[in-house]
Tab-separated table of C-alpha atoms in Angstrom:
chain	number	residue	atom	x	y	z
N	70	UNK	CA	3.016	24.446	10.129
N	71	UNK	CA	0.052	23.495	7.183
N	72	UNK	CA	-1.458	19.993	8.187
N	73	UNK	CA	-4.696	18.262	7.188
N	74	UNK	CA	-6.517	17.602	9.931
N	75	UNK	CA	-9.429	15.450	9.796
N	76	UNK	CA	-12.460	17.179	12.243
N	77	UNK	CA	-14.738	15.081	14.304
N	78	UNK	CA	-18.216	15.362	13.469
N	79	UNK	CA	-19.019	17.744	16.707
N	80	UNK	CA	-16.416	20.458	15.081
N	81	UNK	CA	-18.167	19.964	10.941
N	82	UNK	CA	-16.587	16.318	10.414
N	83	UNK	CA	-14.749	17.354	7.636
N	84	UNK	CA	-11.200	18.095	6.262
N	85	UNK	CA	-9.440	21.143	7.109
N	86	UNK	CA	-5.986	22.500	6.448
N	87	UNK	CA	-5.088	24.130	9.510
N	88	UNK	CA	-1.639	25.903	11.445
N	89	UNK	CA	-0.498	23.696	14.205
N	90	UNK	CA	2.120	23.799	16.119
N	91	UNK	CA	5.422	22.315	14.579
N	92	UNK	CA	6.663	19.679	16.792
N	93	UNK	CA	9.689	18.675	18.148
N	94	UNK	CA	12.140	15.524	18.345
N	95	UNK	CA	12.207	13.910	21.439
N	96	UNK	CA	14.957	11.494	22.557
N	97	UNK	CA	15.101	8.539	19.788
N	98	UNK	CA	12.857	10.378	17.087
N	99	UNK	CA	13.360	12.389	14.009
N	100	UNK	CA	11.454	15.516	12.429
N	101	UNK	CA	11.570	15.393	8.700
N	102	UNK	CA	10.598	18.722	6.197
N	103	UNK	CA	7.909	16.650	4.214
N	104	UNK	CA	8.253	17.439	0.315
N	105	UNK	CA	4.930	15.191	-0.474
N	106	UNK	CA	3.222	12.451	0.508
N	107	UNK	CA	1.170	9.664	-0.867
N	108	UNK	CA	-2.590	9.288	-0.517
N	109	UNK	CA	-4.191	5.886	0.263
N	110	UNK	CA	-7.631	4.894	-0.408
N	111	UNK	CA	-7.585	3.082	3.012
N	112	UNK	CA	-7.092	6.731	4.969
N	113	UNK	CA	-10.755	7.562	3.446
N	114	UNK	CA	-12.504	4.834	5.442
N	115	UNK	CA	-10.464	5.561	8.679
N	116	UNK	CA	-11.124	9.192	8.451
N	117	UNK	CA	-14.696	8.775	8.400
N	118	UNK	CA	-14.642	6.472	11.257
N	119	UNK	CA	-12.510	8.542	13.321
N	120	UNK	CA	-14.884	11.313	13.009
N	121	UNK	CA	-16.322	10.557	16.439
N	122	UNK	CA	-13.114	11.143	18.206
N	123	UNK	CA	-10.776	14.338	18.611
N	124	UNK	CA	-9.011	16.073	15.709
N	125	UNK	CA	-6.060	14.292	14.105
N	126	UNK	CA	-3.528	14.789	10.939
N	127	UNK	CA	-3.890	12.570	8.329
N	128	UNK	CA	-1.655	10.240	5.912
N	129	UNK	CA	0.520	7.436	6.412
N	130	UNK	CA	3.590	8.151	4.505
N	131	UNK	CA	5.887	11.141	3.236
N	132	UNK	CA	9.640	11.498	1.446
N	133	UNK	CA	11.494	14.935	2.455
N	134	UNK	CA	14.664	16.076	4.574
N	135	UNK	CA	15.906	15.459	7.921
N	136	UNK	CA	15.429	18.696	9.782
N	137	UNK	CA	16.873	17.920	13.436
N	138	UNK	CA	17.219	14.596	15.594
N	139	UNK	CA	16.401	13.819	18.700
N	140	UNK	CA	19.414	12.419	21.373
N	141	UNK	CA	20.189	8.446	20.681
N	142	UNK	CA	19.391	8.790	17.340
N	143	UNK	CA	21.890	7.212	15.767
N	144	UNK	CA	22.333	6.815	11.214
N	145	UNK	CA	19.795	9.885	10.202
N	146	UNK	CA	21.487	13.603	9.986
N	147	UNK	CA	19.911	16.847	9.297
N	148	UNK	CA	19.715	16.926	5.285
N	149	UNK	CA	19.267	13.324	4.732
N	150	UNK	CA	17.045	12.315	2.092
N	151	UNK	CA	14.450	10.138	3.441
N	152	UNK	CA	11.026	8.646	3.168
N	153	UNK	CA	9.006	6.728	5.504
N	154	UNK	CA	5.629	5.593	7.019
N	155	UNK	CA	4.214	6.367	9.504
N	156	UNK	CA	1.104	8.998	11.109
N	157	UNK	CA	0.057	12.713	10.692
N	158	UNK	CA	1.656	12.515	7.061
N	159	UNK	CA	-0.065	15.220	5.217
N	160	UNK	CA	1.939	18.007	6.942
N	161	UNK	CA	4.879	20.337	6.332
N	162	UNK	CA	6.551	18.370	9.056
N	163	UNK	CA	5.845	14.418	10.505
N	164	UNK	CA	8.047	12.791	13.683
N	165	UNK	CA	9.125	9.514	13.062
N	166	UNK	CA	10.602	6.575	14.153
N	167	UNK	CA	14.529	6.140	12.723
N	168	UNK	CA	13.712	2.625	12.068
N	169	UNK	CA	10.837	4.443	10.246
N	170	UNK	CA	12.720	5.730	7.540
N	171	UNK	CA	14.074	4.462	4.131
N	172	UNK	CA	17.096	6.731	1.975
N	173	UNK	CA	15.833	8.717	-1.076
N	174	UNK	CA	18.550	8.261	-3.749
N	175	UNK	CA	19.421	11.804	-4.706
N	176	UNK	CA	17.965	11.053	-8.352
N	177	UNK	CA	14.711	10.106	-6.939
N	178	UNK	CA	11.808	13.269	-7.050
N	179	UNK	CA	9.891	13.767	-3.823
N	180	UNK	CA	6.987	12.752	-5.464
N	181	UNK	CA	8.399	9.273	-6.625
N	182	UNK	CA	9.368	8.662	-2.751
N	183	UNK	CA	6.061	9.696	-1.329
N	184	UNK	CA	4.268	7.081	-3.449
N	185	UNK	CA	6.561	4.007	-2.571
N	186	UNK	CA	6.342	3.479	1.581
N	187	UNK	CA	3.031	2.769	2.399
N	188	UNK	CA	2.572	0.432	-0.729
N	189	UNK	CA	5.310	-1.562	-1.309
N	190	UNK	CA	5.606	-2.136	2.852
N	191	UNK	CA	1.875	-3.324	2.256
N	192	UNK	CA	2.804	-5.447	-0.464
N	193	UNK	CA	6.325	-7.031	0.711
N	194	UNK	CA	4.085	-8.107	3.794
N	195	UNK	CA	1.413	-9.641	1.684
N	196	UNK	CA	3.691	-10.888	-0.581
N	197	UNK	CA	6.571	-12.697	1.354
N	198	UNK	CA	5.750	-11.954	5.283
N	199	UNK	CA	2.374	-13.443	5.185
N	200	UNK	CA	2.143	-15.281	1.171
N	201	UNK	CA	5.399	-16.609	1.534
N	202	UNK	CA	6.077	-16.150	-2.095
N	203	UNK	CA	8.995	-17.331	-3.510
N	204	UNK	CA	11.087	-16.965	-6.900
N	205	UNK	CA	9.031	-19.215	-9.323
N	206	UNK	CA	5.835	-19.446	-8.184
N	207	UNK	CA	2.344	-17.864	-9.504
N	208	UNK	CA	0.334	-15.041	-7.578
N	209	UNK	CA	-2.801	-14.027	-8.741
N	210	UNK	CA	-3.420	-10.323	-7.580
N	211	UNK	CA	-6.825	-8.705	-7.656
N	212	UNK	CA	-7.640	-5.255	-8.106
N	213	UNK	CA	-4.532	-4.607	-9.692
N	214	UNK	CA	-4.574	-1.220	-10.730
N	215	UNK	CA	-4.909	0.755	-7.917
N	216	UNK	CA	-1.488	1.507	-5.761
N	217	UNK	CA	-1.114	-1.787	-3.259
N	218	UNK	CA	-2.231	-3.707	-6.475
N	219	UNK	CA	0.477	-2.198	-8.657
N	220	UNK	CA	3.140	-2.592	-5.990
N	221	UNK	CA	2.329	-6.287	-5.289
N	222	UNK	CA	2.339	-6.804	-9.422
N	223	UNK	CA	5.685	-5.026	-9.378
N	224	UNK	CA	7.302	-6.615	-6.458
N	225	UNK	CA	6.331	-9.523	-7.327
N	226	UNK	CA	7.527	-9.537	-10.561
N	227	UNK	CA	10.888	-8.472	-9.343
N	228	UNK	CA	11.097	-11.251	-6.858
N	229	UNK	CA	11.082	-13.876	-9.684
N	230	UNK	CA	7.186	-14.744	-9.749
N	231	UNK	CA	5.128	-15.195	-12.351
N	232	UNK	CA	2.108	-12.644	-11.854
N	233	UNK	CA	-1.107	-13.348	-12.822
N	234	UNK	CA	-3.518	-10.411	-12.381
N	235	UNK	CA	-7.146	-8.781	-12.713
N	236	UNK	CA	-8.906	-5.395	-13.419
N	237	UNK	CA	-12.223	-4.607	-14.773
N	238	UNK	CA	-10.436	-2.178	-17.087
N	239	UNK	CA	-9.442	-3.278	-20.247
N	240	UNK	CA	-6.868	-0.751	-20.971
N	241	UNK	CA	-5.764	-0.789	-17.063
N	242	UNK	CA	-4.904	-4.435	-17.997
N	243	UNK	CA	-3.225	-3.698	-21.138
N	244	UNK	CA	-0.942	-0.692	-18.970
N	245	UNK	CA	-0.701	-3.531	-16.176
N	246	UNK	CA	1.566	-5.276	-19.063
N	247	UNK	CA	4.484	-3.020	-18.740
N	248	UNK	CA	4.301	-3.333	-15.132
N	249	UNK	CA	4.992	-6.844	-14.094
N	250	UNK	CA	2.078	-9.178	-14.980
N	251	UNK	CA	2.267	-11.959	-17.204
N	252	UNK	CA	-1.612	-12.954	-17.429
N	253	UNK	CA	-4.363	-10.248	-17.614
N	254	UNK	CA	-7.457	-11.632	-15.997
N	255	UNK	CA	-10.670	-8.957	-17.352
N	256	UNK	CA	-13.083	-9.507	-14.181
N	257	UNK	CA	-15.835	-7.735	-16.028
N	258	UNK	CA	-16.127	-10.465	-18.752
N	259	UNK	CA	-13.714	-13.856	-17.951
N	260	UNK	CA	-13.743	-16.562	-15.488
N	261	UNK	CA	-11.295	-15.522	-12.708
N	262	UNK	CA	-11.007	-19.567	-11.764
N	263	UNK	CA	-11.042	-20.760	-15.855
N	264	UNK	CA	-8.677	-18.070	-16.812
N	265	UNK	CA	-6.201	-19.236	-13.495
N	266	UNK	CA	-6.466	-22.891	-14.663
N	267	UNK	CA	-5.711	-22.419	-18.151
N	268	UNK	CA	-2.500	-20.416	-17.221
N	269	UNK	CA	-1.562	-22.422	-14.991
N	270	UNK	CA	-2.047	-25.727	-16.413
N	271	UNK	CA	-4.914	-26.405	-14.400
N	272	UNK	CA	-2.286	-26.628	-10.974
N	273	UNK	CA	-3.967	-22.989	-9.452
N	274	UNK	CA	-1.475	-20.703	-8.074
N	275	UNK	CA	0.401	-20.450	-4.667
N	276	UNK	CA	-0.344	-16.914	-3.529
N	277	UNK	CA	-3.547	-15.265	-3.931
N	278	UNK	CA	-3.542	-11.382	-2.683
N	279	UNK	CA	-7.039	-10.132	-2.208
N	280	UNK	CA	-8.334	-6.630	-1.747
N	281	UNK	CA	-11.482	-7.607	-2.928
N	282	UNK	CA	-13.159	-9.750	-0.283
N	283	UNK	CA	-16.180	-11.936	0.149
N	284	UNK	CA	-17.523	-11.833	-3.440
N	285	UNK	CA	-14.872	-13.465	-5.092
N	286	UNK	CA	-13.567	-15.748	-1.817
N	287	UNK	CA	-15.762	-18.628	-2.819
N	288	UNK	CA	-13.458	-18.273	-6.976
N	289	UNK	CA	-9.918	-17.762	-4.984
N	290	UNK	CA	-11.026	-20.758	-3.111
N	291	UNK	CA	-10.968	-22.981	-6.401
N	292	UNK	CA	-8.355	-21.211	-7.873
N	293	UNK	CA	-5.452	-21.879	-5.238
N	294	UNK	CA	-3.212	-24.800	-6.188
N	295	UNK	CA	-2.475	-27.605	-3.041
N	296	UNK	CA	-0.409	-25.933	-0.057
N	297	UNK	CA	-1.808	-22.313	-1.965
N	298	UNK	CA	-1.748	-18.886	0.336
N	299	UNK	CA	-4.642	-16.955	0.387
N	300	UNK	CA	-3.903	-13.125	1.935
N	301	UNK	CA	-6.798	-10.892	2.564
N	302	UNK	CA	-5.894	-7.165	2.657
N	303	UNK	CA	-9.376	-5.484	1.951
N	304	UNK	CA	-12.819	-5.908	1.510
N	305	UNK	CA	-13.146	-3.201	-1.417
N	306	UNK	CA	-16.098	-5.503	-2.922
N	307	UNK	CA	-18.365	-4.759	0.395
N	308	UNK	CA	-18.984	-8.096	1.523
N	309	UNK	CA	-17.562	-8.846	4.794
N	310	UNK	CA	-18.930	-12.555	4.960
N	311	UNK	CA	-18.042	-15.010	2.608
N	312	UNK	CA	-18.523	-19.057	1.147
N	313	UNK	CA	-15.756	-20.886	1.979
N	314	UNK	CA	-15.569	-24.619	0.817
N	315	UNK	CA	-14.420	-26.385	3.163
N	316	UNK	CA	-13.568	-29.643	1.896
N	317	UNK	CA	-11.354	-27.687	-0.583
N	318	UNK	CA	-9.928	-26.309	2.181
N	319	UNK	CA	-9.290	-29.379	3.685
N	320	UNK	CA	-8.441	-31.523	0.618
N	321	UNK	CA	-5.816	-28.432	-0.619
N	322	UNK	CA	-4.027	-27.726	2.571
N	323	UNK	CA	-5.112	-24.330	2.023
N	324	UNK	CA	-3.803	-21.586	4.036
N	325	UNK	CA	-6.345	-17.867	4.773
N	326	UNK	CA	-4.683	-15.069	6.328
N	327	UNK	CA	-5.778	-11.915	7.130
N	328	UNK	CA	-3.588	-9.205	6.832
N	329	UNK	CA	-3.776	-5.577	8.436
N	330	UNK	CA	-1.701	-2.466	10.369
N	331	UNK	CA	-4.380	-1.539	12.724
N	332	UNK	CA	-3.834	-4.056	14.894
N	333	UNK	CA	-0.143	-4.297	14.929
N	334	UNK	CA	1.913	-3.173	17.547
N	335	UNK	CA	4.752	-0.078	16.759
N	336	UNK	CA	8.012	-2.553	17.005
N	337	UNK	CA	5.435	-4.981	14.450
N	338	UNK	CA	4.961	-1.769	12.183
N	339	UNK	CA	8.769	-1.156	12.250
N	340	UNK	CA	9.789	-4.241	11.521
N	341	UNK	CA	7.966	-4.396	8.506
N	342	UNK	CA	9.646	-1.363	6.893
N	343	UNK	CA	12.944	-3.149	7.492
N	344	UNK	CA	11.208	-5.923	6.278
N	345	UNK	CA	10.432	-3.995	3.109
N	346	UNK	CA	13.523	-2.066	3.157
N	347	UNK	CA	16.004	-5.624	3.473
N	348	UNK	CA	13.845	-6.866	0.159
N	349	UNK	CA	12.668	-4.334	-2.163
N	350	UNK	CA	14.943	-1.371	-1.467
N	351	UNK	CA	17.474	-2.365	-4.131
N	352	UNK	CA	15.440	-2.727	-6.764
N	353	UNK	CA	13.970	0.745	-5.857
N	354	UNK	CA	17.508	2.054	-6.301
N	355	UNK	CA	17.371	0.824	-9.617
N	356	UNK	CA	14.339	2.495	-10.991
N	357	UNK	CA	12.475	-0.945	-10.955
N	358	UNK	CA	9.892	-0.183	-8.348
N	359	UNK	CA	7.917	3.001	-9.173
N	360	UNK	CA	4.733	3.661	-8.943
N	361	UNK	CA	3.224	5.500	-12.226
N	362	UNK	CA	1.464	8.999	-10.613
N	363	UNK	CA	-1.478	9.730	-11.767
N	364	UNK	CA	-2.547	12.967	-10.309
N	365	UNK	CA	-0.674	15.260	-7.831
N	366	UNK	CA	-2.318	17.806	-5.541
N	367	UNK	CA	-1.836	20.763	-3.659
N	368	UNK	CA	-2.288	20.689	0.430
N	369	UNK	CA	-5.364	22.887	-0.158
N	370	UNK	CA	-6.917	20.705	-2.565
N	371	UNK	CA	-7.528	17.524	-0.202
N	372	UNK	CA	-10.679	17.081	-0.521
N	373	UNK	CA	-10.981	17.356	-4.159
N	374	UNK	CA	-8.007	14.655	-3.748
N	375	UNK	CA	-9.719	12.581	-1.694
N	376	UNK	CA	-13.025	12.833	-3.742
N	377	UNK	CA	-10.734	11.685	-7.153
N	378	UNK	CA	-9.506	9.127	-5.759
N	379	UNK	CA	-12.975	7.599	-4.577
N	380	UNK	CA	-14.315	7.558	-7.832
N	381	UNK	CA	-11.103	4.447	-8.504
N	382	UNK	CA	-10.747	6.511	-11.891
N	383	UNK	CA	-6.683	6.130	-11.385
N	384	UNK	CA	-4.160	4.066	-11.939
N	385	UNK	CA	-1.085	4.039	-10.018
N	386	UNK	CA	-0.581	6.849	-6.612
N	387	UNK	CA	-2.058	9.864	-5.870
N	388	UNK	CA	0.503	12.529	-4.394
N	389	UNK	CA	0.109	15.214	-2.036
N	390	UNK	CA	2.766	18.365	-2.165
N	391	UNK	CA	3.464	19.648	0.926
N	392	UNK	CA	3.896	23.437	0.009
């Protein structure tokens, strides 16, 4: 089978599409045809730090067909429409995990699927496993327009929030307004913490989902209201350290969390897809969660894919087909 397999720095340390070996199911796993799968800005950084260790296929999550199970599996057949998350993604076929997977209504595309796991799983554990969010409350969500942004906007929008959110796009903002969020912050000219207050009647919000990181912790600080949920899932903004006012903190009842896969265990991982899946999977099924796609691209063309979407010209998921 075609997979993209990312070289360590010995063999070139670069991308390569290379034959492999299809595998096979073992007992309690499933091999699934991959149609496409989605790209994630996150795989970029872990590529390049893998690059010291042996060669590995890359991508987190696909949508295609069953194409055999392993024994004990028990609710996937062969044929069965399916998407999931998981690793070794961006191949012609990926083993997974049955709790893995997720049903592709038959009037869903491939490329529709392929964008939704990785996400909205991201998202629904920002959102309600570790934010708590409920129906009613205000989330402010930063860097809204890429695709965890734009799944947290929409999910949280469908939960019954009211979604406050921020780009440094103009025009992102004004597409962001068909998507879910009630108040466009502009982070290139307004007052994240002014423009918070003033929609909030100066209470701050309860959830705060970050993929910024430490240059704006010091503003999400002051613009949390009492008993307010801070969730870090990135540090796009470069800063690793941050000001953190303590007495705010204090004063507040403020809660930080950081949020991350890498360090979860594979029953942890799993149980947030079912997480996602128990939530958000409805609302899928009716057309209210997806993703615009912005570009597609052909297995051959991942590292022009990969180069696009480092420039964060896009808004909304990046697809890979899996010809």
């Amino acid at each position: 089978m075609k997979a993209v397999r990312v070289l360590p720095r010995a063999e070139g340390g670069q991308l390569a599409v290379q034959d492999i070996p299809t595998p096979q199911p073992g007992p309690g796993e499933v091999l699934v045809r991959v149609r496409a799968s989605g790209i994630n800005y996150g795989e970029i950084k872990y590529m390049r730090e893998h690059r010291t260790g042996a060669p590995m296929t890359a991508g987190v999550e696909f949508a295609g067909e069953v194409a055999s199970v392993g024994a004990q599996v028990r609710g996937w057949r062969e044929g069965d429409r399916v998407m999931g998350h998981g690793r070794g993604c961006h191949a012609q076929y990926v083993i997974a995990a049955p709790l893995a997977l997720m049903p592709v209504p038959p009037e869903v595309s491939w490329v529709d699927a392929a964008a939704f796991p990785n996400v909205f799983i991201t998202a629904h554990d920002a959102l309600v496993s570790n934010g708590e969010l409920k129906a009613g409350e205000t989330v402010f969500i930063n860097g809204a327009s890429g695709g965890v942004g734009m799944a947290a906007v929409m999910a949280a929008s469908a939960l019954g929030a009211k979604v406050i959110a921020s780009s440094r796009s103009a025009a992102k903002l004004e597409r962001l307004a068909g998507y879910g969020v009630d108040v466009g912050v502009n982070a290139s000219s307004e007052s994240q913490v002014e423009a918070i207050m003033a929609a909030t009647d100066g209470r701050g919000v309860d959830v705060i989902i970050d993929t910024i990181g430490g240059t704006v912790f010091e503003d999400h600080i002051k613009s949390l209201a009492v008993k307010g949920r801070l969730v870090n899932l990135a540090r796009l903004g470069g800063a690793s350290t941050a000001q953190v006012d303590l007495n705010l903190l204090w004063l507040n009842r403020l809660k930080l969390i950081g949020a991350t896969f890498r360090t979860r265990t594979e029953a942890e991982r799993l149980a947030c897809v079912q997480a996602c899946a128990r939530d958000l999977m409805h609302f899928f099924r009716e057309g209210k969660l997806r993703l615009p796609i912005d570009r597609t691209f052909q297995m051959d063309a991942i590292g022009e894919a990969y180069a696009y979407i480092e420039r964060s010209q896009h808004m909304g998921k990046i697809v890979l087909i899996a010809d």
